[in-house]
mmCIF file of C-alpha atoms in Angstrom:
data_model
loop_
_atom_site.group_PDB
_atom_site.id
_atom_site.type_symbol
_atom_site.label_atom_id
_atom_site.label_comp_id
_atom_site.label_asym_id
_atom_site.label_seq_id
_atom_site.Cartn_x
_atom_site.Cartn_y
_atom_site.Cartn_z
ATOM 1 C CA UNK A 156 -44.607 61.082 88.746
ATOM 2 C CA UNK A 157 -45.241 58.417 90.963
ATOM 3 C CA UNK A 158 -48.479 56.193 90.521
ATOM 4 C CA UNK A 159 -51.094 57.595 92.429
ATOM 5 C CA UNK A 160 -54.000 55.638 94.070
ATOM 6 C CA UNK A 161 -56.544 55.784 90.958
ATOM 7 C CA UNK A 162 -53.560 54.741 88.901
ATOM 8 C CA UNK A 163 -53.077 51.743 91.304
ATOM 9 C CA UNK A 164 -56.639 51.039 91.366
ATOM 10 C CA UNK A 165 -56.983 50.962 87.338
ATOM 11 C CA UNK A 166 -54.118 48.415 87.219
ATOM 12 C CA UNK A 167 -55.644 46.509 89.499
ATOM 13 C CA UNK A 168 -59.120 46.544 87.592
ATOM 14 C CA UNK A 169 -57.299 46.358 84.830
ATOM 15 C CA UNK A 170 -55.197 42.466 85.869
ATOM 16 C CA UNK A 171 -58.733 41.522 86.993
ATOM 17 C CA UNK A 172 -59.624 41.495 83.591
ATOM 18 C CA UNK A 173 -62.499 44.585 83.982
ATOM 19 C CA UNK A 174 -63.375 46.342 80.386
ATOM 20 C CA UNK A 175 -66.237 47.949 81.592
ATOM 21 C CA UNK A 176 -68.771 48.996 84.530
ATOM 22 C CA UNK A 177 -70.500 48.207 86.665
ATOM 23 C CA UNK A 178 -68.678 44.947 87.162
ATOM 24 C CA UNK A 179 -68.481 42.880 90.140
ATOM 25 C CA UNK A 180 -65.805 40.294 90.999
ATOM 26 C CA UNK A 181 -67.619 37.404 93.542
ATOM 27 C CA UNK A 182 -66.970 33.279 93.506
ATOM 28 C CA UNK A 183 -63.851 33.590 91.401
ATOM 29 C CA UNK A 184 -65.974 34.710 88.131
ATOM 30 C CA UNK A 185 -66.856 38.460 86.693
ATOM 31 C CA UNK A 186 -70.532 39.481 86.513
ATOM 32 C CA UNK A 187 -70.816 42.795 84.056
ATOM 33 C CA UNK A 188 -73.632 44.837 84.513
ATOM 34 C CA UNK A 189 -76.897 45.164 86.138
ATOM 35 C CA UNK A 190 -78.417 43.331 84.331
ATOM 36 C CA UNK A 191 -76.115 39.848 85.578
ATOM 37 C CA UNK A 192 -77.592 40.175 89.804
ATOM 38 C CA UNK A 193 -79.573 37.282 89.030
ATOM 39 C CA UNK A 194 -76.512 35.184 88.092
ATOM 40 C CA UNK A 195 -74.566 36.395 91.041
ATOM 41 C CA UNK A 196 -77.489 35.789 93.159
ATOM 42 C CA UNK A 197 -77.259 31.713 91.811
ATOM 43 C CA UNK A 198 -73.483 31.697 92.384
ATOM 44 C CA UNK A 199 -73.891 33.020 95.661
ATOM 45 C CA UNK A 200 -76.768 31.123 96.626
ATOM 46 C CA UNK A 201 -78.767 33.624 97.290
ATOM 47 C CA UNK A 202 -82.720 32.331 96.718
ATOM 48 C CA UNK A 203 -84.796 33.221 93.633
ATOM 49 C CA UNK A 204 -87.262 36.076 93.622
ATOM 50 C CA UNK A 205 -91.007 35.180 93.733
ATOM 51 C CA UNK A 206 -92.864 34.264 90.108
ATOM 52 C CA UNK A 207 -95.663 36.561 88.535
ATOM 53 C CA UNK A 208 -98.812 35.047 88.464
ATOM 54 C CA UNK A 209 -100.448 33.326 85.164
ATOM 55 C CA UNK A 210 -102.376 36.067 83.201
ATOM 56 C CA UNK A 211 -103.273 36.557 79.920
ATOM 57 C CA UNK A 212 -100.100 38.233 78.120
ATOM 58 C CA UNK A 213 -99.708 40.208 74.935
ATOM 59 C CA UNK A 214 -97.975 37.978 71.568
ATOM 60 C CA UNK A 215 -94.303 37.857 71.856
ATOM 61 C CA UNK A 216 -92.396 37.979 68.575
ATOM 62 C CA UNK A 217 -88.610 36.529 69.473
ATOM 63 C CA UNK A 218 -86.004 37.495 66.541
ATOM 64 C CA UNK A 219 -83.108 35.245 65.958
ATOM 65 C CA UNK A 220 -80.858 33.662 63.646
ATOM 66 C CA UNK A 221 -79.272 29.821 64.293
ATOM 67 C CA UNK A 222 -76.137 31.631 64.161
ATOM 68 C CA UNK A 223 -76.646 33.074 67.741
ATOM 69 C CA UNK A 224 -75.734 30.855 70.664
ATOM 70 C CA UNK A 225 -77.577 33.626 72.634
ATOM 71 C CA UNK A 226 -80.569 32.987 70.588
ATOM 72 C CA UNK A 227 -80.178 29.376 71.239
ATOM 73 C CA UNK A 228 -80.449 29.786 75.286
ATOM 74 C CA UNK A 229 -83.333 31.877 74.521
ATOM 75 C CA UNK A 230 -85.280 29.565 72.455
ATOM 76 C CA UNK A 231 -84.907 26.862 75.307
ATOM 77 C CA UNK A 232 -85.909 29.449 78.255
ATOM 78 C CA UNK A 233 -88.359 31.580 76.236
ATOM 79 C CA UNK A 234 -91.686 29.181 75.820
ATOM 80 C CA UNK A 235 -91.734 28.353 79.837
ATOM 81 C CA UNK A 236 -91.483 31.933 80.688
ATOM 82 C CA UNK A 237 -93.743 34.109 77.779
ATOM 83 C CA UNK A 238 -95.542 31.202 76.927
ATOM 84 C CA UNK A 239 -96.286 31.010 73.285
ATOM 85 C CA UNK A 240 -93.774 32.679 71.281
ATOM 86 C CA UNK A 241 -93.591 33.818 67.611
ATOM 87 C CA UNK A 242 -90.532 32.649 66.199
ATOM 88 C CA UNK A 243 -89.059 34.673 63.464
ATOM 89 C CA UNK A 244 -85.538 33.783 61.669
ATOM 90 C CA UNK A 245 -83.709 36.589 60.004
ATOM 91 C CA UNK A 246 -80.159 36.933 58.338
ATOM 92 C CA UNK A 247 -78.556 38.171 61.324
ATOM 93 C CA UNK A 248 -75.266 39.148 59.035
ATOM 94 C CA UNK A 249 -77.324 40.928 56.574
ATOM 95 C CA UNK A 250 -78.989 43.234 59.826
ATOM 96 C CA UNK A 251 -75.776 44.079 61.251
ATOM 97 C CA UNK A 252 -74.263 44.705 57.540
ATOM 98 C CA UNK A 253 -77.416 47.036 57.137
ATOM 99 C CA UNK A 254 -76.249 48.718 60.386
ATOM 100 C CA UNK A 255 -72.982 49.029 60.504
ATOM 101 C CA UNK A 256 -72.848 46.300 63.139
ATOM 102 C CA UNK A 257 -70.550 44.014 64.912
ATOM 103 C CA UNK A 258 -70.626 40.775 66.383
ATOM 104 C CA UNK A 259 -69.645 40.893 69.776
ATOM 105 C CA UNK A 260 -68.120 37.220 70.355
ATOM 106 C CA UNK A 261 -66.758 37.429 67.264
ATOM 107 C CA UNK A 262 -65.812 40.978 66.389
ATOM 108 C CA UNK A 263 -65.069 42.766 70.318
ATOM 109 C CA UNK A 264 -61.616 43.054 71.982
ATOM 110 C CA UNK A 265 -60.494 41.440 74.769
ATOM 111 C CA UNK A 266 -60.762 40.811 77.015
ATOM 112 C CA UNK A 267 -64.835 41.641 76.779
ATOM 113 C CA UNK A 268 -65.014 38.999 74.176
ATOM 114 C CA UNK A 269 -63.261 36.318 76.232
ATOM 115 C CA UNK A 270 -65.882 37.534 79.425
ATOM 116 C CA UNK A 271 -69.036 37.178 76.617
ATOM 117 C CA UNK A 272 -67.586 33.589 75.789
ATOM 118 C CA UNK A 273 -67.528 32.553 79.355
ATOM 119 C CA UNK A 274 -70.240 34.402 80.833
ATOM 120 C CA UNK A 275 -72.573 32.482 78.115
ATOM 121 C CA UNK A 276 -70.899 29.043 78.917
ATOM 122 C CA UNK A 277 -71.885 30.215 82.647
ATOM 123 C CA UNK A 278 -75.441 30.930 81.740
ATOM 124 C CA UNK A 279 -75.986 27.380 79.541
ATOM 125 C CA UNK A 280 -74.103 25.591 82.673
ATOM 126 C CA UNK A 281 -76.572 27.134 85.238
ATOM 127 C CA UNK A 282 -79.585 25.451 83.191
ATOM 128 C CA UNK A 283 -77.643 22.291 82.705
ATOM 129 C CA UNK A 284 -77.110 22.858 79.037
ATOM 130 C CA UNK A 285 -73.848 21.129 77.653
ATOM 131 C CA UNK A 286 -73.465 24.232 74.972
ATOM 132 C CA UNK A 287 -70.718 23.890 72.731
ATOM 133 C CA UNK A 288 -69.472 26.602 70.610
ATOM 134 C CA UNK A 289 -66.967 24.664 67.937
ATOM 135 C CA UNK A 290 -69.992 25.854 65.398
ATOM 136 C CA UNK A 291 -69.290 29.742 66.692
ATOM 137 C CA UNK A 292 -69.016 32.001 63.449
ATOM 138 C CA UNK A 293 -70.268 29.260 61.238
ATOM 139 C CA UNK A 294 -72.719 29.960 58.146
ATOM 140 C CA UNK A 295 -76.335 29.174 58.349
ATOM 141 C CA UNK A 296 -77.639 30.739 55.439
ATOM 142 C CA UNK A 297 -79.333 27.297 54.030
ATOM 143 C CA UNK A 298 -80.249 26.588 57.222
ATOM 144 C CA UNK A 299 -81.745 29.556 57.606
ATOM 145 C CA UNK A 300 -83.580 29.576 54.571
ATOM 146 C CA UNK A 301 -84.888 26.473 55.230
ATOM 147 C CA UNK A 302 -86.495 27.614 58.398
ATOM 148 C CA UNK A 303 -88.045 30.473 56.816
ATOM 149 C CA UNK A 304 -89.229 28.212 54.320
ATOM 150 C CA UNK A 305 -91.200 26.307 56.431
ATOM 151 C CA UNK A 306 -92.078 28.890 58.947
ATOM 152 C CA UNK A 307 -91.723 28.782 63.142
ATOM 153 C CA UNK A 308 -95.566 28.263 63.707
ATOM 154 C CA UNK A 309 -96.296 25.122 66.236
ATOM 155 C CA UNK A 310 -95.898 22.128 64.184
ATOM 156 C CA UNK A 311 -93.370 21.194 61.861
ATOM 157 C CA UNK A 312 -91.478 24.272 61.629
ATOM 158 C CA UNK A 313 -91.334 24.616 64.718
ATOM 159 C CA UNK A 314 -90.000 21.382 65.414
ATOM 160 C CA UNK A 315 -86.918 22.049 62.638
ATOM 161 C CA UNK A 316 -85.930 25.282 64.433
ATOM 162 C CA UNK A 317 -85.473 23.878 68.122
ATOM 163 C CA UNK A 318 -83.896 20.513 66.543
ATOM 164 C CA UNK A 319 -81.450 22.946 64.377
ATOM 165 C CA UNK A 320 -80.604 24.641 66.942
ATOM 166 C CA UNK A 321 -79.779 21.078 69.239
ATOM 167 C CA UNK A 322 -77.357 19.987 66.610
ATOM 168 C CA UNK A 323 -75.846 23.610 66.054
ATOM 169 C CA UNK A 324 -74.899 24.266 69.897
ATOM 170 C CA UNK A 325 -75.441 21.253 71.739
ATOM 171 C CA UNK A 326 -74.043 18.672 68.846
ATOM 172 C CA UNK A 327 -71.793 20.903 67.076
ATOM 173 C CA UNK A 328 -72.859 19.485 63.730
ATOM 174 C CA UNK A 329 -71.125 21.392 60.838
ATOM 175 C CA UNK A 330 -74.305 22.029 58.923
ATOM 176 C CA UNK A 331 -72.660 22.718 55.528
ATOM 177 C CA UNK A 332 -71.146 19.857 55.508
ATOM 178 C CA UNK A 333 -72.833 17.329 52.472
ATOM 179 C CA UNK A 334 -75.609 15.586 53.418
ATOM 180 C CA UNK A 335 -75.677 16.874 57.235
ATOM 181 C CA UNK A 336 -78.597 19.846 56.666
ATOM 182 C CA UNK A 337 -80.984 17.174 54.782
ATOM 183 C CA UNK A 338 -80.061 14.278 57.131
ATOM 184 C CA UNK A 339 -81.051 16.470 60.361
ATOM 185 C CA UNK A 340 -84.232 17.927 58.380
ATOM 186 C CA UNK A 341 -85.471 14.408 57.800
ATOM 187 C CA UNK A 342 -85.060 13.664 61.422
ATOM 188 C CA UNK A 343 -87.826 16.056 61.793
ATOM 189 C CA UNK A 344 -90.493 14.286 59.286
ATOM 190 C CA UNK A 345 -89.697 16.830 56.365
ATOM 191 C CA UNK A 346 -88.088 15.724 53.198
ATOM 192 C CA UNK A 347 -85.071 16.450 53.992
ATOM 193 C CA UNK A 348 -83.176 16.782 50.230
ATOM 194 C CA UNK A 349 -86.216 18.503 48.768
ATOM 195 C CA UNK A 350 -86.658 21.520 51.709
ATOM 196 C CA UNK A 351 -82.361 21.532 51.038
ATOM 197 C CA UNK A 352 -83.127 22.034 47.352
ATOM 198 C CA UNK A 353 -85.824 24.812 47.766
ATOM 199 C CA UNK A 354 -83.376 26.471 50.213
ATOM 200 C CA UNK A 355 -80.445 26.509 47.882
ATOM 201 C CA UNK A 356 -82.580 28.065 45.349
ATOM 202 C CA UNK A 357 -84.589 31.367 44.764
ATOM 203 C CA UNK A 358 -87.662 30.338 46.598
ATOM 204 C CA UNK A 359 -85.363 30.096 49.892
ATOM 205 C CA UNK A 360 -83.300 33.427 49.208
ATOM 206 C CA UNK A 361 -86.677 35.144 48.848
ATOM 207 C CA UNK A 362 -88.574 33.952 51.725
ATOM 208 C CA UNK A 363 -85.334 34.734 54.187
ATOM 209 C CA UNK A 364 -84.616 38.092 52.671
ATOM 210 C CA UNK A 365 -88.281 39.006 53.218
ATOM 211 C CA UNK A 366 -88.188 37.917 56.746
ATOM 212 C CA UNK A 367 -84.587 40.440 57.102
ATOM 213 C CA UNK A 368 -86.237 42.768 55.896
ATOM 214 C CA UNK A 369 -89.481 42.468 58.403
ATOM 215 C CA UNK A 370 -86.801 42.231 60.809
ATOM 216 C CA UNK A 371 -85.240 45.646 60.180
ATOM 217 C CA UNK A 372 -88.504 47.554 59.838
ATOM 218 C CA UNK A 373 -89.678 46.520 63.719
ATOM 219 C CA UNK A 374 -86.048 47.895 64.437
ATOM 220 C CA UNK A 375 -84.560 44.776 65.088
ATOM 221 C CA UNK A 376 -79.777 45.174 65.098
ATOM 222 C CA UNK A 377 -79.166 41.872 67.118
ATOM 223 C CA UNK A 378 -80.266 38.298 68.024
ATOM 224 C CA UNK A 379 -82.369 37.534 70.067
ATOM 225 C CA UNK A 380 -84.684 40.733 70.022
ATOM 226 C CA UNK A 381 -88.171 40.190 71.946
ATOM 227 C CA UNK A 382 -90.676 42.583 70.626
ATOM 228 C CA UNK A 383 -93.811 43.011 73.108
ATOM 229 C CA UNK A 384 -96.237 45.289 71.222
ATOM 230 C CA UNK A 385 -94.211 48.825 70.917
ATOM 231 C CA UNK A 386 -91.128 47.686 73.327
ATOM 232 C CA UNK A 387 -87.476 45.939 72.057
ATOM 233 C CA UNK A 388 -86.005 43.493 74.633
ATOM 234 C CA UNK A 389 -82.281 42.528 73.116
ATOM 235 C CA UNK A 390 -80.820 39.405 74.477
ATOM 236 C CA UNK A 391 -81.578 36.125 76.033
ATOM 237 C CA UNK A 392 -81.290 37.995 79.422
ATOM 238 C CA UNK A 393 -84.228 40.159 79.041
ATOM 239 C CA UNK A 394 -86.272 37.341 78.678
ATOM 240 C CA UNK A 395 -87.746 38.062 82.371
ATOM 241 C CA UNK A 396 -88.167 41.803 81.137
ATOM 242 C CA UNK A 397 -90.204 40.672 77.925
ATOM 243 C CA UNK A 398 -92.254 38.562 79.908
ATOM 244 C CA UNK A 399 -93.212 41.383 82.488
ATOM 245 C CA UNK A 400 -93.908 43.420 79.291
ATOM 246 C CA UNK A 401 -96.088 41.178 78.248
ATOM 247 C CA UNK A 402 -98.149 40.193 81.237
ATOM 248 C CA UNK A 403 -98.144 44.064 82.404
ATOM 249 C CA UNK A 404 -99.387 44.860 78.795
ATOM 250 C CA UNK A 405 -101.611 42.263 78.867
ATOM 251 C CA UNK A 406 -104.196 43.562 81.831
ATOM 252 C CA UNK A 407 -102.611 42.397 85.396
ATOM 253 C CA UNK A 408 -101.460 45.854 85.742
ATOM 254 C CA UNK A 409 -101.851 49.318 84.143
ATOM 255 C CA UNK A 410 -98.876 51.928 84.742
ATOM 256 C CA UNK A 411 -99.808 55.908 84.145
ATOM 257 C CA UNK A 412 -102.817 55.400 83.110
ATOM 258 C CA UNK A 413 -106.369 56.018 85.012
#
C-alpha cells in the first residue's frame, strides 16, 4: 500500500532524529520535552522570566555522584539559586544496580543518547562551561569514598567535592590514574595520600555504602536528585523547580491550605 501521510510524517520525524515527544526542532538543534522551553527561549532570544524574591527557604539535600556530568552542572548552578545546599555523594552504580537501572548516556539507544550528549554540551555552553566528557563512564569509587569521608559540609569537604568535580568534567583528569586522586586532594589542603589510603580501605567502603544506602531510603534512582522536605526533583533541570519548592515551602506562599 502506498505510504500514507502519517507514514510520511514518521519518516520525516524519524530523519530529524525525533525518539520521543514533545520535541521541537528551532535554531538547527532539538529541544525534548517541556521541561527544555527555557533553553529554546535562550536560543531564540527570547528574554528570561522574572526572579522570585529572597525568602527564607526550606534545607535542600542535592544527591549526586562525581560520576554524573549532570550532577556536575548542578553543583555549579545549585548554590546561586537554593542557596545553601546539602551535598550528599552516593554510589550512583550501586542505586541503579539496586533498581534495576540504566544509565541514560551510557546505556540508551540512539539516537536519544546522542540528543542527551549534546543537549548537555548545550546546557554547559549556555553557562560558559568548557565541559568535557573524555572522563564519561569512568570509575569514581575512591573518589567517592573520599568525599564521603570527609563529608560536603562548608569547609573542607566542601571544597574537595566542587574541585573533584573541576578536574573530572572541566580537566578531564583520569582520577585512577597513580598519584592523580592524592595530588588533586592536596590541592585542596587535605593530605592527600593519607584521605587516598582511608578511601582504599574499609573506613572509606563503609562511610560511602552508608551514604547509598541513605540515598535509597529518601527514594533517591538517579543523579542529581533535589529533595525539598517530602518532594524529589531529578536532574540538574529542576533546579528552578527545587528552588520554588523550597521558597514556597518555606512561608512566601501557602497552596491548599487556609
Amino acid at each position: 500500500a502506498p505510504a500514507g501521510p502519517l507514514d510520511e510524517a514518521l519518516r520525516a520525524a524519524l530523519d530529524a532524529g525525533l525518539f520521543a515527544v514533545p520535541t521541537i526542532a528551532a535554531d538547527g538543534a532539538l529541544f525534548w520535552g517541556s521541561d527544555r522551553l527555557d533553553a529554546l527561549g535562550e536560543a531564540l532570544g527570547l528574554p528570561d522570566p522574572p526572579s522570585l524574591p529572597t525568602v527564607e527557604r526550606l534545607p535542600v539535600d542535592a544527591w549526586f555522584d562525581l560520576a554524573s556530568p549532570h550532577a556536575f552542572l548542578a553543583s555549579v548552578r545549585a548554590e546561586p539559586l537554593l542557596g545553601e545546599v546539602n551535598w550528599q555523594p552516593m554510589a550512583l552504580p550501586s542505586v541503579l544496580r539496586a533498581l534495576g537501572g540504566a544509565q541514560p548516556l551510557l546505556d540508551a539507544p540512539e539516537p536519544k543518547r546522542s540528543w542527551l550528549r549534546a543537549d548537555l554540551l548545550r546546557r554547559a555552553a549556555d553557562r560558559n562551561l568548557p565541559l568535557r566528557l573524555d572522563r564519561l563512564g569512568a570509575r569514581t569509587t575512591l573518589p567517592m569514598r573520599a568525599v564521603a569521608l570527609t563529608g560536603t559540609e562548608a569547609g573542607p569537604g566542601r571544597v574537595l567535592f566542587h574541585h573533584l568535580m573541576h578536574c573530572l568534567w572541566i580537566e578531564a583528569d583520569d582520577l585512577a590514574a597513580p598519584g592523580v586522586l592524592e595530588a588533586r586532594i592536596d590541592e585542596t589542603g587535605l593530605h592527600g595520600a593519607a584521605l587516598a589510603a582511608d578511601a582504599a580501605a574499609e573506613p572509606g567502603r563503609r562511610a560511602l555504602q552508608a551514604a547509598t544506602e541513605a540515598a535509597l531510603a529518601a527514594g533517591v534512582f538517579g543523579a542529581p536528585t533535589f529533595v525539598v522536605g517530602t518532594q524529589r526533583f531529578f536532574g540538574e533541570d529542576r533546579l528552578e523547580d527545587a528552588a520554588r519548592a523550597a521558597r514556597i515551602q518555606g512561608g512566601i506562599v501557602s497552596i491548599g491550605r487556609s
